Amino acid sequence: AFALPLFALYIFIQPDYRILKKWPKRVLPCQGYNNELVKCLKDLRARREDVTKHIQEEEEMKAKIQNDLRVLTERLARVNESLARKIASRNEYDRAIQETEVAYAKILDSSQTLLHVLKRESVNLTKKKQSAD
């Protein structure tokens, strides 16, 4: 590999023909290398600009996704709060229904007992009336 000192690289990129005239004739073909180097640098800069463009696009996409995530997170929090309130309300309904069913079962039991007592007393009264006649 042919290694050039840094100052020589600068001369090839920004040629000063007065300096080149002082160089030996074997260095003059390096002007072709200079042209190739300038072309490669242009290509590298174009690629860099392309990457920069993609970076900007992805940063914009990232910002949009972060905003969407923030909006969805807030929405999720609201839904969770609403869900918690509705579950608490449902639990209250369940408690009220259970208490009502227990009370209703007691009423039915009491009604059956009352009916049984009433029938027994009715039979007893009928027997007393018949023995009194």
PDB file of C-alpha atoms in Angstrom:
ATOM      1  CA  ALA A   1       0.000   0.000   0.000  1.00  0.00           C
ATOM      2  CA  PHE A   2       1.135   3.467  -0.815  1.00  0.00           C
ATOM      3  CA  ALA A   3       0.971   5.719   2.260  1.00  0.00           C
ATOM      4  CA  LEU A   4       0.919   9.464   1.856  1.00  0.00           C
ATOM      5  CA  PRO A   5       1.684  11.928   4.616  1.00  0.00           C
ATOM      6  CA  LEU A   6      -1.290  14.003   5.691  1.00  0.00           C
ATOM      7  CA  PHE A   7       0.010  17.189   4.037  1.00  0.00           C
ATOM      8  CA  ALA A   8       0.301  15.314   0.724  1.00  0.00           C
ATOM      9  CA  LEU A   9      -3.311  14.204   1.021  1.00  0.00           C
ATOM     10  CA  TYR A  10      -4.334  17.832   1.444  1.00  0.00           C
ATOM     11  CA  ILE A  11      -2.328  18.785  -1.647  1.00  0.00           C
ATOM     12  CA  PHE A  12      -4.084  16.112  -3.682  1.00  0.00           C
ATOM     13  CA  ILE A  13      -7.500  17.191  -2.507  1.00  0.00           C
ATOM     14  CA  GLN A  14      -6.818  20.879  -2.997  1.00  0.00           C
ATOM     15  CA  PRO A  15      -4.104  20.884  -5.650  1.00  0.00           C
ATOM     16  CA  ASP A  16      -1.753  23.755  -5.976  1.00  0.00           C
ATOM     17  CA  TYR A  17      -0.198  23.289  -9.367  1.00  0.00           C
ATOM     18  CA  ARG A  18       2.878  25.349  -8.400  1.00  0.00           C
ATOM     19  CA  ILE A  19       3.664  22.748  -5.739  1.00  0.00           C
ATOM     20  CA  LEU A  20       2.969  19.876  -8.150  1.00  0.00           C
ATOM     21  CA  LYS A  21       5.403  21.339 -10.686  1.00  0.00           C
ATOM     22  CA  LYS A  22       8.153  21.113  -8.076  1.00  0.00           C
ATOM     23  CA  TRP A  23       7.375  17.427  -7.385  1.00  0.00           C
ATOM     24  CA  PRO A  24       9.120  14.760  -9.417  1.00  0.00           C
ATOM     25  CA  LYS A  25       7.347  13.496 -12.528  1.00  0.00           C
ATOM     26  CA  ARG A  26       6.427  10.195 -10.846  1.00  0.00           C
ATOM     27  CA  VAL A  27       4.099  12.098  -8.470  1.00  0.00           C
ATOM     28  CA  LEU A  28       2.031  13.676 -11.259  1.00  0.00           C
ATOM     29  CA  PRO A  29       0.036  10.445 -11.890  1.00  0.00           C
ATOM     30  CA  CYS A  30      -1.239  10.926  -8.348  1.00  0.00           C
ATOM     31  CA  GLN A  31      -3.523  13.598  -9.779  1.00  0.00           C
ATOM     32  CA  GLY A  32      -5.654  10.709 -11.067  1.00  0.00           C
ATOM     33  CA  TYR A  33      -5.738   9.342  -7.538  1.00  0.00           C
ATOM     34  CA  ASN A  34      -6.788  12.792  -6.387  1.00  0.00           C
ATOM     35  CA  ASN A  35      -9.762  12.738  -8.744  1.00  0.00           C
ATOM     36  CA  GLU A  36     -10.715   9.272  -7.533  1.00  0.00           C
ATOM     37  CA  LEU A  37     -10.349  10.380  -3.928  1.00  0.00           C
ATOM     38  CA  VAL A  38     -12.589  13.401  -4.520  1.00  0.00           C
ATOM     39  CA  LYS A  39     -15.141  11.097  -6.179  1.00  0.00           C
ATOM     40  CA  CYS A  40     -15.012   8.699  -3.216  1.00  0.00           C
ATOM     41  CA  LEU A  41     -15.456  11.579  -0.779  1.00  0.00           C
ATOM     42  CA  LYS A  42     -18.488  12.789  -2.726  1.00  0.00           C
ATOM     43  CA  ASP A  43     -19.903   9.266  -2.616  1.00  0.00           C
ATOM     44  CA  LEU A  44     -19.270   9.022   1.132  1.00  0.00           C
ATOM     45  CA  ARG A  45     -20.942  12.398   1.701  1.00  0.00           C
ATOM     46  CA  ALA A  46     -23.961  11.290  -0.361  1.00  0.00           C
ATOM     47  CA  ARG A  47     -24.202   8.108   1.671  1.00  0.00           C
ATOM     48  CA  ARG A  48     -23.874  10.138   4.867  1.00  0.00           C
ATOM     49  CA  GLU A  49     -26.716  12.402   3.737  1.00  0.00           C
ATOM     50  CA  ASP A  50     -28.826   9.330   2.965  1.00  0.00           C
ATOM     51  CA  VAL A  51     -28.159   7.924   6.437  1.00  0.00           C
ATOM     52  CA  THR A  52     -28.918  11.340   7.957  1.00  0.00           C
ATOM     53  CA  LYS A  53     -32.236  11.389   6.083  1.00  0.00           C
ATOM     54  CA  HIS A  54     -33.095   7.913   7.404  1.00  0.00           C
ATOM     55  CA  ILE A  55     -32.110   8.961  10.918  1.00  0.00           C
ATOM     56  CA  GLN A  56     -34.438  11.972  10.721  1.00  0.00           C
ATOM     57  CA  GLU A  57     -37.279   9.792   9.400  1.00  0.00           C
ATOM     58  CA  GLU A  58     -36.799   7.258  12.186  1.00  0.00           C
ATOM     59  CA  GLU A  59     -36.562  10.007  14.814  1.00  0.00           C
ATOM     60  CA  GLU A  60     -39.869  11.386  13.550  1.00  0.00           C
ATOM     61  CA  MET A  61     -41.356   7.871  13.638  1.00  0.00           C
ATOM     62  CA  LYS A  62     -39.995   7.398  17.163  1.00  0.00           C
ATOM     63  CA  ALA A  63     -41.549  10.684  18.306  1.00  0.00           C
ATOM     64  CA  LYS A  64     -44.902   9.682  16.792  1.00  0.00           C
ATOM     65  CA  ILE A  65     -44.771   6.255  18.439  1.00  0.00           C
ATOM     66  CA  GLN A  66     -43.836   7.825  21.779  1.00  0.00           C
ATOM     67  CA  ASN A  67     -46.779  10.212  21.470  1.00  0.00           C
ATOM     68  CA  ASP A  68     -49.109   7.343  20.521  1.00  0.00           C
ATOM     69  CA  LEU A  69     -47.795   5.377  23.490  1.00  0.00           C
ATOM     70  CA  ARG A  70     -48.422   8.322  25.815  1.00  0.00           C
ATOM     71  CA  VAL A  71     -51.978   8.722  24.495  1.00  0.00           C
ATOM     72  CA  LEU A  72     -52.652   4.987  24.789  1.00  0.00           C
ATOM     73  CA  THR A  73     -51.169   4.883  28.292  1.00  0.00           C
ATOM     74  CA  GLU A  74     -53.481   7.707  29.384  1.00  0.00           C
ATOM     75  CA  ARG A  75     -56.420   5.950  27.750  1.00  0.00           C
ATOM     76  CA  LEU A  76     -55.510   2.681  29.466  1.00  0.00           C
ATOM     77  CA  ALA A  77     -55.375   4.469  32.823  1.00  0.00           C
ATOM     78  CA  ARG A  78     -58.867   5.926  32.252  1.00  0.00           C
ATOM     79  CA  VAL A  79     -60.250   2.530  31.213  1.00  0.00           C
ATOM     80  CA  ASN A  80     -58.676   0.880  34.274  1.00  0.00           C
ATOM     81  CA  GLU A  81     -60.237   3.514  36.563  1.00  0.00           C
ATOM     82  CA  SER A  82     -63.646   3.068  34.927  1.00  0.00           C
ATOM     83  CA  LEU A  83     -63.326  -0.692  35.137  1.00  0.00           C
ATOM     84  CA  ALA A  84     -62.420  -0.516  38.837  1.00  0.00           C
ATOM     85  CA  ARG A  85     -65.500   1.656  39.541  1.00  0.00           C
ATOM     86  CA  LYS A  86     -67.768  -0.722  37.614  1.00  0.00           C
ATOM     87  CA  ILE A  87     -66.343  -3.787  39.357  1.00  0.00           C
ATOM     88  CA  ALA A  88     -66.903  -2.121  42.740  1.00  0.00           C
ATOM     89  CA  SER A  89     -70.484  -1.307  41.692  1.00  0.00           C
ATOM     90  CA  ARG A  90     -71.058  -4.888  40.557  1.00  0.00           C
ATOM     91  CA  ASN A  91     -69.707  -6.160  43.871  1.00  0.00           C
ATOM     92  CA  GLU A  92     -72.208  -3.913  45.681  1.00  0.00           C
ATOM     93  CA  TYR A  93     -75.027  -5.355  43.540  1.00  0.00           C
ATOM     94  CA  ASP A  94     -73.806  -8.877  44.335  1.00  0.00           C
ATOM     95  CA  ARG A  95     -73.818  -8.079  48.067  1.00  0.00           C
ATOM     96  CA  ALA A  96     -77.304  -6.537  47.908  1.00  0.00           C
ATOM     97  CA  ILE A  97     -78.649  -9.490  45.919  1.00  0.00           C
ATOM     98  CA  GLN A  98     -77.139 -11.980  48.349  1.00  0.00           C
ATOM     99  CA  GLU A  99     -78.560 -10.155  51.375  1.00  0.00           C
ATOM    100  CA  THR A 100     -81.969  -9.947  49.697  1.00  0.00           C
ATOM    101  CA  GLU A 101     -81.940 -13.658  48.844  1.00  0.00           C
ATOM    102  CA  VAL A 102     -81.019 -14.549  52.437  1.00  0.00           C
ATOM    103  CA  ALA A 103     -83.795 -12.302  53.777  1.00  0.00           C
ATOM    104  CA  TYR A 104     -86.273 -13.737  51.255  1.00  0.00           C
ATOM    105  CA  ALA A 105     -85.327 -17.298  52.270  1.00  0.00           C
ATOM    106  CA  LYS A 106     -85.970 -16.347  55.926  1.00  0.00           C
ATOM    107  CA  ILE A 107     -89.336 -14.879  54.961  1.00  0.00           C
ATOM    108  CA  LEU A 108     -90.279 -18.072  53.078  1.00  0.00           C
ATOM    109  CA  ASP A 109     -89.203 -20.202  56.022  1.00  0.00           C
ATOM    110  CA  SER A 110     -91.188 -18.020  58.423  1.00  0.00           C
ATOM    111  CA  SER A 111     -94.195 -18.113  56.098  1.00  0.00           C
ATOM    112  CA  GLN A 112     -94.077 -21.919  55.979  1.00  0.00           C
ATOM    113  CA  THR A 113     -93.795 -22.084  59.760  1.00  0.00           C
ATOM    114  CA  LEU A 114     -96.674 -19.642  60.134  1.00  0.00           C
ATOM    115  CA  LEU A 115     -98.803 -21.615  57.676  1.00  0.00           C
ATOM    116  CA  HIS A 116     -98.015 -24.858  59.488  1.00  0.00           C
ATOM    117  CA  VAL A 117     -98.907 -23.289  62.860  1.00  0.00           C
ATOM    118  CA  LEU A 118    -102.074 -21.749  61.390  1.00  0.00           C
ATOM    119  CA  LYS A 119    -103.215 -25.112  59.973  1.00  0.00           C
ATOM    120  CA  ARG A 120    -102.497 -26.869  63.288  1.00  0.00           C
ATOM    121  CA  GLU A 121    -104.418 -24.220  65.230  1.00  0.00           C
ATOM    122  CA  SER A 122    -107.250 -24.396  62.709  1.00  0.00           C
ATOM    123  CA  VAL A 123    -107.450 -28.157  63.184  1.00  0.00           C
ATOM    124  CA  ASN A 124    -107.328 -27.735  66.978  1.00  0.00           C
ATOM    125  CA  LEU A 125    -110.094 -25.091  66.860  1.00  0.00           C
ATOM    126  CA  THR A 126    -112.193 -27.288  64.622  1.00  0.00           C
ATOM    127  CA  LYS A 127    -111.752 -30.222  67.033  1.00  0.00           C
ATOM    128  CA  LYS A 128    -112.688 -28.022  70.004  1.00  0.00           C
ATOM    129  CA  LYS A 129    -115.750 -26.730  68.173  1.00  0.00           C
ATOM    130  CA  GLN A 130    -116.830 -30.238  67.315  1.00  0.00           C
ATOM    131  CA  SER A 131    -116.330 -31.435  70.890  1.00  0.00           C
ATOM    132  CA  ALA A 132    -118.268 -28.436  72.137  1.00  0.00           C
ATOM    133  CA  ASP A 133    -121.252 -29.185  69.896  1.00  0.00           C
TER     134      ASP A 133
END
